[in-house]
Short mmCIF file of N, CA, C and O in Angstrom, two decimals:
data_model
loop_
_atom_site.label_atom_id
_atom_site.label_comp_id
_atom_site.label_asym_id
_atom_site.label_seq_id
_atom_site.Cartn_x
_atom_site.Cartn_y
_atom_site.Cartn_z
N MET A 281 26.37 50.41 -60.50
CA MET A 281 25.47 49.22 -60.81
C MET A 281 25.81 48.12 -59.86
O MET A 281 26.79 47.63 -59.74
N GLY A 282 24.46 47.59 -59.42
CA GLY A 282 24.54 46.51 -58.28
C GLY A 282 24.70 45.36 -59.21
O GLY A 282 24.50 44.96 -60.03
N LEU A 283 24.92 44.16 -58.05
CA LEU A 283 24.84 42.99 -58.43
C LEU A 283 23.80 42.44 -59.18
O LEU A 283 23.58 41.78 -60.24
N PHE A 284 22.40 42.70 -58.57
CA PHE A 284 21.28 42.27 -58.98
C PHE A 284 20.99 42.88 -60.17
O PHE A 284 19.92 42.54 -60.92
N ASP A 285 21.33 44.22 -60.51
CA ASP A 285 21.23 45.09 -61.88
C ASP A 285 21.90 44.45 -63.04
O ASP A 285 21.10 44.05 -63.93
N SER A 286 23.04 43.71 -62.59
CA SER A 286 23.65 42.99 -64.11
C SER A 286 22.44 41.76 -64.10
O SER A 286 22.53 41.15 -65.32
N PHE A 287 22.22 40.94 -62.99
CA PHE A 287 21.27 40.08 -63.11
C PHE A 287 19.97 40.25 -63.87
O PHE A 287 19.61 39.41 -64.68
N GLY A 288 19.59 41.40 -63.29
CA GLY A 288 18.27 41.74 -64.25
C GLY A 288 18.39 41.82 -65.61
O GLY A 288 17.58 41.62 -66.51
N ILE A 289 19.57 42.75 -66.07
CA ILE A 289 19.88 42.92 -67.37
C ILE A 289 20.11 41.83 -68.16
O ILE A 289 19.22 41.73 -69.42
N SER A 290 20.71 40.74 -67.57
CA SER A 290 20.95 39.19 -68.30
C SER A 290 19.53 38.62 -68.36
O SER A 290 19.12 37.96 -69.49
N ALA A 291 18.88 38.76 -67.58
CA ALA A 291 17.28 38.12 -67.36
C ALA A 291 16.33 38.59 -68.54
O ALA A 291 15.66 37.96 -69.21
N SER A 292 16.47 40.08 -68.62
CA SER A 292 15.74 40.60 -69.70
C SER A 292 16.08 40.02 -70.80
O SER A 292 15.21 39.95 -71.85
N GLY A 293 17.25 40.09 -71.07
CA GLY A 293 17.90 39.65 -72.32
C GLY A 293 17.46 38.17 -72.69
O GLY A 293 17.07 38.04 -74.04
N MET A 294 17.59 37.54 -71.75
CA MET A 294 17.09 35.84 -72.09
C MET A 294 15.60 35.74 -72.30
O MET A 294 15.38 35.28 -73.15
N THR A 295 14.91 36.45 -71.63
CA THR A 295 13.23 36.83 -71.88
C THR A 295 12.92 37.13 -73.17
O THR A 295 12.19 36.36 -73.78
N SER A 296 13.59 38.01 -73.57
CA SER A 296 13.23 38.61 -74.88
C SER A 296 13.61 37.73 -76.17
O SER A 296 12.88 37.52 -76.96
N GLU A 297 14.87 37.33 -75.75
CA GLU A 297 15.34 35.95 -76.94
C GLU A 297 14.40 34.91 -76.81
O GLU A 297 14.30 34.46 -78.01
N ARG A 298 14.00 34.34 -75.79
CA ARG A 298 13.13 33.30 -75.52
C ARG A 298 11.63 33.35 -76.54
O ARG A 298 11.34 32.65 -77.29
N LEU A 299 10.98 34.63 -76.36
CA LEU A 299 9.95 35.07 -77.17
C LEU A 299 10.29 35.31 -78.31
O LEU A 299 9.25 34.73 -79.11
N ARG A 300 11.48 35.50 -78.82
CA ARG A 300 12.03 35.73 -80.38
C ARG A 300 11.84 34.37 -80.73
O ARG A 300 11.35 34.05 -82.07
N LEU A 301 12.33 33.50 -80.02
CA LEU A 301 12.76 32.06 -80.45
C LEU A 301 11.14 31.34 -80.54
O LEU A 301 10.86 30.60 -81.75
N ASP A 302 10.37 31.69 -79.77
CA ASP A 302 8.75 31.23 -79.88
C ASP A 302 8.36 31.79 -81.20
O ASP A 302 7.66 30.88 -81.78
N LEU A 303 8.51 32.95 -81.49
CA LEU A 303 7.95 33.56 -82.75
C LEU A 303 8.33 32.91 -83.83
O LEU A 303 7.72 32.45 -84.88
N ILE A 304 9.78 32.53 -83.78
CA ILE A 304 10.37 32.01 -84.99
C ILE A 304 9.74 30.63 -85.37
O ILE A 304 9.57 30.38 -86.35
N SER A 305 9.53 29.92 -84.28
CA SER A 305 9.02 28.55 -84.35
C SER A 305 7.71 28.48 -84.73
O SER A 305 7.35 27.70 -85.40
N ASN A 306 7.01 29.63 -84.13
CA ASN A 306 5.55 29.87 -84.62
C ASN A 306 5.53 29.99 -86.25
O ASN A 306 4.44 29.41 -87.08
N ASN A 307 6.41 31.03 -86.63
CA ASN A 307 6.64 31.22 -88.00
C ASN A 307 6.91 29.95 -88.76
O ASN A 307 6.18 29.80 -89.75
N ILE A 308 7.78 29.13 -88.42
CA ILE A 308 8.11 27.90 -88.97
C ILE A 308 7.28 26.86 -89.33
O ILE A 308 6.77 26.04 -90.10
N ALA A 309 6.43 26.83 -88.04
CA ALA A 309 5.16 26.06 -87.96
C ALA A 309 4.30 26.03 -88.94
O ALA A 309 3.25 25.89 -89.63
N ASN A 310 3.78 27.56 -89.15
CA ASN A 310 2.75 27.90 -89.83
C ASN A 310 3.27 28.45 -91.49
O ASN A 310 2.55 28.48 -92.22
N MET A 311 4.42 28.00 -92.07
CA MET A 311 4.82 28.49 -93.22
C MET A 311 4.00 27.67 -94.59
O MET A 311 4.32 28.20 -95.38
N ASN A 312 3.54 26.57 -93.94
CA ASN A 312 2.87 26.03 -95.19
C ASN A 312 1.59 25.66 -94.99
O ASN A 312 0.94 24.94 -95.49
N THR A 313 0.91 26.72 -94.14
CA THR A 313 -0.54 26.81 -93.98
C THR A 313 -0.99 27.58 -95.25
O THR A 313 -1.14 28.65 -95.35
N PRO A 314 -1.87 26.95 -95.88
CA PRO A 314 -2.47 27.70 -97.17
C PRO A 314 -3.86 28.29 -96.87
O PRO A 314 -4.20 28.21 -95.56
N SER A 315 -4.22 29.34 -97.53
CA SER A 315 -5.17 29.83 -97.47
C SER A 315 -5.60 30.75 -98.72
O SER A 315 -4.95 30.19 -99.92
N ARG A 316 -7.14 30.94 -98.91
CA ARG A 316 -7.79 31.52 -99.90
C ARG A 316 -7.14 32.69 -100.26
O ARG A 316 -7.15 33.55 -99.40
N PRO A 317 -6.61 33.24 -101.58
CA PRO A 317 -6.42 34.69 -101.65
C PRO A 317 -7.36 35.43 -101.44
O PRO A 317 -8.47 35.46 -101.99
N ASN A 318 -7.08 36.62 -100.82
CA ASN A 318 -7.96 37.52 -100.92
C ASN A 318 -9.53 37.23 -100.15
O ASN A 318 -10.47 37.82 -100.10
N ASP A 319 -9.36 36.41 -99.02
CA ASP A 319 -10.23 35.90 -98.62
C ASP A 319 -10.40 36.13 -96.95
O ASP A 319 -9.47 35.97 -96.20
N PRO A 320 -11.32 37.54 -96.87
CA PRO A 320 -11.34 38.04 -95.38
C PRO A 320 -11.53 37.25 -94.41
O PRO A 320 -11.27 37.46 -93.16
N ASN A 321 -12.28 36.21 -94.62
CA ASN A 321 -12.70 35.36 -93.21
C ASN A 321 -11.28 34.29 -92.72
O ASN A 321 -11.64 33.90 -91.82
N SER A 322 -10.59 33.97 -93.76
CA SER A 322 -9.63 33.40 -93.39
C SER A 322 -8.31 34.13 -93.70
O SER A 322 -7.78 33.46 -94.92
N PRO A 323 -7.84 34.91 -93.21
CA PRO A 323 -6.55 35.68 -94.05
C PRO A 323 -5.25 34.73 -93.79
O PRO A 323 -5.20 34.06 -93.22
N VAL A 324 -4.35 35.17 -94.66
CA VAL A 324 -3.08 34.56 -94.64
C VAL A 324 -2.19 34.74 -93.43
O VAL A 324 -2.06 35.93 -92.87
N TYR A 325 -1.71 33.76 -92.85
CA TYR A 325 -0.43 33.94 -91.98
C TYR A 325 0.27 34.78 -92.41
O TYR A 325 1.02 34.63 -93.41
N ARG A 326 1.02 35.65 -91.35
CA ARG A 326 1.64 36.69 -91.78
C ARG A 326 2.93 36.54 -90.63
O ARG A 326 2.80 36.26 -89.34
N ARG A 327 3.99 36.45 -91.11
CA ARG A 327 5.53 36.50 -90.13
C ARG A 327 5.40 37.17 -89.28
O ARG A 327 5.08 38.68 -89.25
N ARG A 328 5.63 36.84 -88.02
CA ARG A 328 5.43 37.66 -86.80
C ARG A 328 7.06 38.05 -86.39
O ARG A 328 7.66 37.02 -86.34
N VAL A 329 7.32 39.43 -86.18
CA VAL A 329 8.40 39.71 -85.56
C VAL A 329 8.48 40.45 -84.49
O VAL A 329 7.72 41.31 -84.24
N PRO A 330 9.30 40.21 -83.51
CA PRO A 330 9.44 41.00 -82.22
C PRO A 330 10.12 42.64 -82.47
O PRO A 330 11.16 42.34 -83.05
N ILE A 331 9.63 43.54 -82.05
CA ILE A 331 10.47 44.87 -81.91
C ILE A 331 10.98 45.12 -80.28
O ILE A 331 10.22 45.06 -79.67
N PHE A 332 12.32 45.11 -80.49
CA PHE A 332 12.73 45.41 -79.08
C PHE A 332 13.12 46.58 -78.68
O PHE A 332 13.30 47.41 -79.67
N ALA A 333 12.76 47.02 -77.47
CA ALA A 333 13.20 48.32 -77.18
C ALA A 333 14.13 48.54 -75.57
O ALA A 333 14.31 47.72 -74.79
N GLU A 334 15.00 49.23 -75.71
CA GLU A 334 16.04 49.33 -74.54
C GLU A 334 15.18 49.99 -73.15
O GLU A 334 14.28 50.91 -73.57
N GLN A 335 15.48 49.69 -72.17
CA GLN A 335 14.59 49.86 -71.05
C GLN A 335 15.37 51.31 -70.33
O GLN A 335 14.86 51.96 -69.55
N LEU A 336 16.58 51.69 -70.98
CA LEU A 336 17.40 52.52 -70.34
C LEU A 336 16.65 53.85 -70.51
O LEU A 336 16.51 54.96 -69.52
N ARG A 337 15.96 54.18 -71.67
CA ARG A 337 15.33 55.51 -71.74
C ARG A 337 14.00 55.49 -70.88
O ARG A 337 13.89 56.58 -70.35
N GLN A 338 13.59 54.51 -70.51
CA GLN A 338 12.30 54.51 -69.80
C GLN A 338 12.73 54.60 -68.43
O GLN A 338 12.08 55.30 -67.69
N THR A 339 13.92 54.27 -67.98
CA THR A 339 14.47 54.29 -66.61
C THR A 339 14.53 55.66 -66.37
O THR A 339 14.27 56.21 -65.18
N ILE A 340 15.30 56.46 -67.34
CA ILE A 340 15.76 57.88 -67.10
C ILE A 340 14.38 58.80 -67.07
O ILE A 340 14.22 59.75 -66.19
N SER A 341 13.30 58.55 -67.85
CA SER A 341 12.16 59.33 -67.78
C SER A 341 11.25 59.08 -66.90
O SER A 341 10.49 59.97 -66.14
N THR A 342 11.33 57.85 -66.23
CA THR A 342 10.61 57.92 -65.20
C THR A 342 10.99 57.92 -63.56
O THR A 342 10.57 58.51 -62.91
N LYS A 343 12.27 57.78 -63.62
CA LYS A 343 13.05 58.06 -62.38
C LYS A 343 13.93 59.48 -62.50
O LYS A 343 14.10 60.04 -61.15
N GLY A 344 14.23 59.72 -63.77
CA GLY A 344 14.98 60.84 -63.43
C GLY A 344 16.31 60.99 -62.83
O GLY A 344 16.94 61.88 -62.46
N VAL A 345 17.13 59.82 -63.08
CA VAL A 345 18.01 59.39 -62.42
C VAL A 345 19.17 59.22 -63.25
O VAL A 345 18.93 59.37 -64.58
N GLU A 346 20.82 59.04 -63.09
CA GLU A 346 21.69 58.94 -63.71
C GLU A 346 21.40 57.47 -64.52
O GLU A 346 20.94 56.60 -63.89
N PRO A 347 21.59 57.46 -65.69
CA PRO A 347 21.39 56.31 -66.62
C PRO A 347 22.20 54.90 -66.30
O PRO A 347 23.60 55.20 -66.11
N LYS A 348 21.56 53.91 -66.09
CA LYS A 348 22.10 52.66 -65.60
C LYS A 348 21.47 51.44 -66.65
O LYS A 348 20.44 51.97 -67.22
N GLY A 349 22.23 50.65 -67.11
CA GLY A 349 21.99 49.78 -67.88
C GLY A 349 20.51 49.05 -67.31
O GLY A 349 20.59 49.10 -65.91
N ALA A 350 19.82 48.67 -68.11
CA ALA A 350 18.27 48.53 -67.73
C ALA A 350 17.55 46.97 -68.43
O ALA A 350 16.63 46.53 -68.08
N GLY A 351 18.57 46.80 -69.33
CA GLY A 351 18.30 45.69 -70.18
C GLY A 351 17.12 46.04 -71.42
O GLY A 351 17.18 47.12 -72.03
N VAL A 352 16.61 44.85 -71.73
CA VAL A 352 15.77 45.01 -73.14
C VAL A 352 14.50 44.59 -72.72
O VAL A 352 13.99 43.60 -71.84
N ARG A 353 13.55 44.80 -73.41
CA ARG A 353 12.01 44.39 -73.55
C ARG A 353 11.29 44.33 -74.78
O ARG A 353 11.89 45.13 -75.77
N VAL A 354 10.34 43.55 -75.11
CA VAL A 354 9.54 43.38 -76.30
C VAL A 354 8.73 44.72 -76.18
O VAL A 354 7.63 44.54 -75.32
N LYS A 355 8.99 45.55 -77.35
CA LYS A 355 8.08 46.64 -77.24
C LYS A 355 6.49 46.11 -77.99
O LYS A 355 5.69 46.74 -77.58
N ALA A 356 6.51 45.52 -79.07
CA ALA A 356 5.80 44.95 -79.90
C ALA A 356 6.23 43.82 -80.57
O ALA A 356 7.07 43.78 -80.70
N ILE A 357 4.95 43.14 -80.98
CA ILE A 357 4.85 42.07 -82.13
C ILE A 357 4.19 42.83 -83.41
O ILE A 357 2.89 42.70 -83.41
N THR A 358 5.16 42.47 -84.31
CA THR A 358 4.54 43.18 -85.58
C THR A 358 4.31 42.06 -86.73
O THR A 358 5.11 41.12 -86.55
N GLU A 359 3.46 42.42 -87.75
CA GLU A 359 3.51 41.20 -88.77
C GLU A 359 3.93 41.82 -89.95
O GLU A 359 4.29 43.00 -90.25
N ASP A 360 5.06 41.01 -90.60
CA ASP A 360 5.56 41.43 -91.81
C ASP A 360 4.71 41.89 -93.13
O ASP A 360 3.56 41.00 -93.25
N PRO A 361 4.89 42.99 -93.33
CA PRO A 361 3.91 43.66 -94.33
C PRO A 361 3.99 42.75 -95.77
O PRO A 361 3.09 43.41 -96.65
N ALA A 362 4.89 42.10 -96.09
CA ALA A 362 5.20 41.40 -97.59
C ALA A 362 3.92 40.78 -97.77
O ALA A 362 3.14 40.07 -97.33
N PRO A 363 3.53 40.77 -99.09
CA PRO A 363 2.39 40.03 -99.73
C PRO A 363 2.74 38.46 -99.66
O PRO A 363 3.86 38.05 -99.42
N PRO A 364 1.43 37.90 -99.71
CA PRO A 364 1.84 36.31 -99.49
C PRO A 364 2.51 35.68 -100.78
O PRO A 364 2.23 36.26 -101.72
N ARG A 365 2.76 34.42 -100.50
CA ARG A 365 3.61 33.63 -101.72
C ARG A 365 2.08 33.07 -102.31
O ARG A 365 1.67 32.42 -101.65
N ILE A 366 2.10 33.40 -103.86
CA ILE A 366 0.85 32.74 -104.47
C ILE A 366 1.43 31.50 -105.53
O ILE A 366 2.36 31.50 -106.05
N VAL A 367 0.56 30.68 -105.23
CA VAL A 367 1.13 29.45 -106.02
C VAL A 367 -0.19 28.73 -106.75
O VAL A 367 -1.26 28.76 -106.11
N ASN A 368 0.35 28.51 -108.04
CA ASN A 368 -0.92 27.95 -108.78
C ASN A 368 -1.13 26.76 -108.47
O ASN A 368 -0.22 25.68 -108.96
N ASP A 369 -2.20 26.05 -107.92
CA ASP A 369 -2.47 24.77 -107.87
C ASP A 369 -4.02 24.66 -107.74
O ASP A 369 -4.69 24.53 -106.51
N PRO A 370 -4.60 24.51 -109.11
CA PRO A 370 -5.96 24.30 -109.14
C PRO A 370 -6.53 23.16 -108.55
O PRO A 370 -8.09 23.33 -108.04
N SER A 371 -5.69 22.09 -108.26
CA SER A 371 -6.49 21.04 -107.73
C SER A 371 -6.63 20.87 -105.78
O SER A 371 -7.14 20.39 -105.38
N HIS A 372 -5.84 22.20 -105.24
CA HIS A 372 -6.05 22.32 -104.04
C HIS A 372 -7.27 22.85 -103.52
O HIS A 372 -8.10 23.49 -104.38
N PRO A 373 -8.12 22.28 -102.56
CA PRO A 373 -9.35 22.96 -101.91
C PRO A 373 -9.55 24.01 -101.58
O PRO A 373 -10.82 24.59 -101.88
N LEU A 374 -8.44 24.82 -101.20
CA LEU A 374 -8.23 26.32 -101.16
C LEU A 374 -8.30 26.98 -102.07
O LEU A 374 -7.97 28.47 -102.16
N ALA A 375 -8.00 26.75 -103.53
CA ALA A 375 -7.76 27.47 -104.58
C ALA A 375 -8.94 28.39 -105.06
O ALA A 375 -9.97 27.98 -104.82
N ASP A 376 -8.53 29.44 -105.57
CA ASP A 376 -9.68 30.62 -105.99
C ASP A 376 -10.00 29.89 -107.29
O ASP A 376 -9.70 29.19 -107.78
N ASP A 377 -10.96 30.99 -108.01
CA ASP A 377 -11.33 30.79 -109.33
C ASP A 377 -10.23 30.67 -110.45
O ASP A 377 -10.32 30.18 -111.32
N LYS A 378 -9.15 31.58 -110.04
CA LYS A 378 -8.04 31.33 -110.97
C LYS A 378 -6.97 30.18 -110.80
O LYS A 378 -6.09 30.04 -111.45
N GLY A 379 -7.40 29.35 -109.60
CA GLY A 379 -6.44 28.15 -109.31
C GLY A 379 -5.27 28.45 -108.48
O GLY A 379 -4.52 27.68 -108.19
N ASN A 380 -5.23 29.79 -107.89
CA ASN A 380 -4.16 30.25 -106.94
C ASN A 380 -4.40 29.88 -105.50
O ASN A 380 -5.50 30.14 -104.93
N VAL A 381 -3.51 29.39 -104.68
CA VAL A 381 -3.43 29.34 -103.14
C VAL A 381 -2.40 30.42 -102.60
O VAL A 381 -1.54 30.35 -103.28
N ALA A 382 -2.64 30.70 -101.52
CA ALA A 382 -1.84 31.71 -100.77
C ALA A 382 -1.17 31.06 -99.76
O ALA A 382 -1.76 30.29 -99.05
N TYR A 383 0.10 31.29 -99.63
CA TYR A 383 0.98 30.59 -98.53
C TYR A 383 1.78 32.03 -97.87
O TYR A 383 1.74 32.83 -98.27
N PRO A 384 1.73 31.76 -96.38
CA PRO A 384 2.52 32.75 -95.69
C PRO A 384 3.92 33.26 -96.47
O PRO A 384 4.42 32.61 -97.00
N ASN A 385 4.13 34.28 -96.22
CA ASN A 385 5.56 35.20 -96.61
C ASN A 385 6.60 34.47 -95.80
O ASN A 385 7.50 35.45 -95.52
N ILE A 386 6.79 33.51 -95.45
CA ILE A 386 7.88 33.00 -94.80
C ILE A 386 9.06 32.41 -95.66
O ILE A 386 8.61 31.32 -96.38
N ASN A 387 10.14 32.76 -95.26
CA ASN A 387 11.29 32.24 -95.94
C ASN A 387 12.34 31.40 -94.88
O ASN A 387 12.73 32.16 -93.65
N ILE A 388 12.28 30.16 -95.21
CA ILE A 388 12.73 29.39 -94.12
C ILE A 388 14.23 29.69 -93.75
O ILE A 388 14.91 29.63 -92.63
N VAL A 389 15.13 30.10 -94.89
CA VAL A 389 16.22 30.55 -94.60
C VAL A 389 16.45 31.70 -93.91
O VAL A 389 17.29 31.74 -92.84
N ASN A 390 15.63 32.52 -93.62
CA ASN A 390 15.60 33.88 -93.09
C ASN A 390 15.41 33.35 -91.58
O ASN A 390 15.73 34.01 -90.64
N GLU A 391 14.40 32.59 -91.55
CA GLU A 391 13.94 31.92 -90.16
C GLU A 391 15.04 31.49 -89.45
O GLU A 391 15.25 31.74 -87.96
N MET A 392 15.78 30.53 -90.26
CA MET A 392 16.44 29.77 -89.66
C MET A 392 18.34 31.04 -89.31
O MET A 392 18.46 30.65 -87.96
N VAL A 393 18.29 31.76 -90.02
CA VAL A 393 19.12 32.89 -89.58
C VAL A 393 18.98 33.52 -88.28
O VAL A 393 19.58 33.87 -87.25
N ASP A 394 17.58 33.79 -88.35
CA ASP A 394 17.13 34.59 -87.20
C ASP A 394 17.08 33.74 -86.04
O ASP A 394 17.65 34.19 -84.94
N MET A 395 16.75 32.32 -86.14
CA MET A 395 16.90 31.44 -85.10
C MET A 395 18.25 31.48 -84.39
O MET A 395 18.48 31.60 -83.15
N ILE A 396 19.45 31.32 -85.31
CA ILE A 396 20.57 31.18 -85.04
C ILE A 396 20.88 32.53 -84.11
O ILE A 396 22.11 32.53 -83.01
N THR A 397 20.96 33.65 -84.75
CA THR A 397 20.98 34.84 -83.96
C THR A 397 20.30 34.93 -82.59
O THR A 397 21.13 35.17 -81.75
N ALA A 398 19.31 34.75 -82.51
CA ALA A 398 18.76 34.84 -81.10
C ALA A 398 19.27 33.52 -80.10
O ALA A 398 19.44 33.87 -78.97
N SER A 399 19.74 32.51 -80.70
CA SER A 399 20.03 31.55 -79.94
C SER A 399 21.65 32.06 -79.40
O SER A 399 22.01 31.97 -78.10
N ARG A 400 22.03 32.59 -80.23
CA ARG A 400 23.82 33.10 -79.52
C ARG A 400 23.63 34.27 -79.07
O ARG A 400 24.40 34.24 -77.79
N THR A 401 22.56 35.07 -79.24
CA THR A 401 22.21 36.12 -78.21
C THR A 401 21.83 35.71 -76.81
O THR A 401 22.40 36.22 -75.75
N TYR A 402 21.14 34.60 -76.67
CA TYR A 402 20.59 33.99 -75.68
C TYR A 402 21.63 33.57 -74.68
O TYR A 402 22.01 33.57 -73.60
N GLU A 403 22.88 32.64 -75.45
CA GLU A 403 24.01 32.27 -74.89
C GLU A 403 24.88 33.36 -74.50
O GLU A 403 25.37 33.35 -73.29
N ALA A 404 24.90 34.48 -74.97
CA ALA A 404 25.76 35.69 -74.35
C ALA A 404 25.16 36.07 -73.31
O ALA A 404 25.91 36.62 -72.38
N ASN A 405 23.83 36.22 -73.10
CA ASN A 405 23.09 36.52 -71.90
C ASN A 405 23.45 35.67 -70.57
O ASN A 405 23.56 36.05 -69.42
N VAL A 406 23.59 34.23 -71.06
CA VAL A 406 24.01 33.41 -70.15
C VAL A 406 25.31 33.41 -69.64
O VAL A 406 25.53 33.32 -68.69
N THR A 407 26.12 33.54 -70.50
CA THR A 407 27.60 33.83 -70.30
C THR A 407 27.81 34.93 -69.37
O THR A 407 28.60 35.01 -68.34
N ALA A 408 26.89 36.33 -69.65
CA ALA A 408 27.21 37.44 -68.68
C ALA A 408 26.67 37.12 -67.39
O ALA A 408 27.00 37.67 -66.33
N LEU A 409 25.69 36.51 -67.46
CA LEU A 409 25.01 36.03 -66.19
C LEU A 409 25.73 35.33 -65.35
O LEU A 409 26.15 35.28 -63.92
N ASN A 410 26.49 34.53 -65.92
CA ASN A 410 27.53 33.20 -65.22
C ASN A 410 28.77 34.25 -64.80
O ASN A 410 29.39 33.93 -63.65
N ALA A 411 29.35 35.19 -65.59
CA ALA A 411 30.20 36.00 -65.29
C ALA A 411 30.03 36.91 -63.95
O ALA A 411 30.67 36.92 -62.97
N ALA A 412 28.67 37.29 -64.03
CA ALA A 412 28.36 38.11 -62.63
C ALA A 412 27.95 37.31 -61.69
O ALA A 412 28.54 37.57 -60.18
N LYS A 413 27.76 36.15 -61.81
CA LYS A 413 27.81 35.09 -60.72
C LYS A 413 28.88 34.76 -60.00
O LYS A 413 29.34 34.65 -58.66
N SER A 414 30.03 34.35 -60.97
CA SER A 414 31.24 34.12 -60.81
C SER A 414 31.94 35.46 -59.92
O SER A 414 32.48 35.06 -58.71
N MET A 415 31.68 36.82 -60.34
CA MET A 415 32.34 37.96 -59.43
C MET A 415 31.61 37.77 -58.27
O MET A 415 32.31 38.14 -57.04
N ALA A 416 30.42 37.70 -58.00
CA ALA A 416 29.80 37.60 -56.84
C ALA A 416 30.55 36.65 -55.75
O ALA A 416 30.70 36.92 -54.68
N LEU A 417 30.34 35.41 -56.32
CA LEU A 417 31.03 34.38 -55.39
C LEU A 417 32.44 34.74 -54.87
O LEU A 417 32.81 34.48 -53.80
N LYS A 418 33.43 35.28 -55.85
CA LYS A 418 34.62 35.71 -55.43
C LYS A 418 34.63 36.79 -54.48
O LYS A 418 35.57 36.76 -53.62
N ALA A 419 33.64 37.87 -54.72
CA ALA A 419 33.66 38.70 -53.73
C ALA A 419 33.29 38.04 -52.13
O ALA A 419 33.74 38.85 -51.24
N LEU A 420 32.34 37.32 -52.29
CA LEU A 420 32.10 36.60 -51.03
C LEU A 420 33.47 35.92 -50.58
O LEU A 420 33.43 35.82 -49.15
N GLU A 421 34.11 35.10 -51.11
CA GLU A 421 34.83 34.37 -50.74
C GLU A 421 36.13 35.23 -50.31
O GLU A 421 37.09 35.24 -48.98
N ILE A 422 36.32 36.64 -50.99
CA ILE A 422 37.30 37.55 -50.39
C ILE A 422 36.93 38.27 -49.13
O ILE A 422 37.61 38.53 -47.99
N SER A 423 35.62 38.31 -49.04
CA SER A 423 35.23 38.85 -47.52
C SER A 423 35.31 37.98 -46.49
O SER A 423 35.10 38.44 -45.45
N ARG A 424 35.26 36.73 -46.60
CA ARG A 424 35.41 35.73 -45.62
C ARG A 424 36.69 36.00 -45.07
O ARG A 424 37.16 35.43 -44.17
N GLY A 425 37.73 36.35 -45.99
CA GLY A 425 39.14 36.47 -45.44
C GLY A 425 39.80 35.14 -45.96
O GLY A 425 40.16 34.29 -46.21
#
């Protein structure tokens, strides 16, 4: 594994976690967005979650070479299939005939846990990148004599 391979692996991890943080912030921003239940014209916002895939298998299949680390990428962004949260609020302008209003299926506790996990993973990738950079600088110092 070369020096730039380790930089690429850390960069792919940071890019993936940044996208995950963007999705989490979008979920939190939309968690109180109301909608009319079962209205096909304005569907309820659904929690979005990234699906990560390692790039190792892709590298093996395309190049047919000895496996090396290749990082991670976001394979897809899926919507949580959980049903929306229904709140009975007959005075709400979007209430249906029964007085129900649909809210997204987002739990702030889960989003905060995911945000902390993504933040820690991003920090781990920064640490790995800095370690690789430090090793490269030491190697240059040694080669100078």
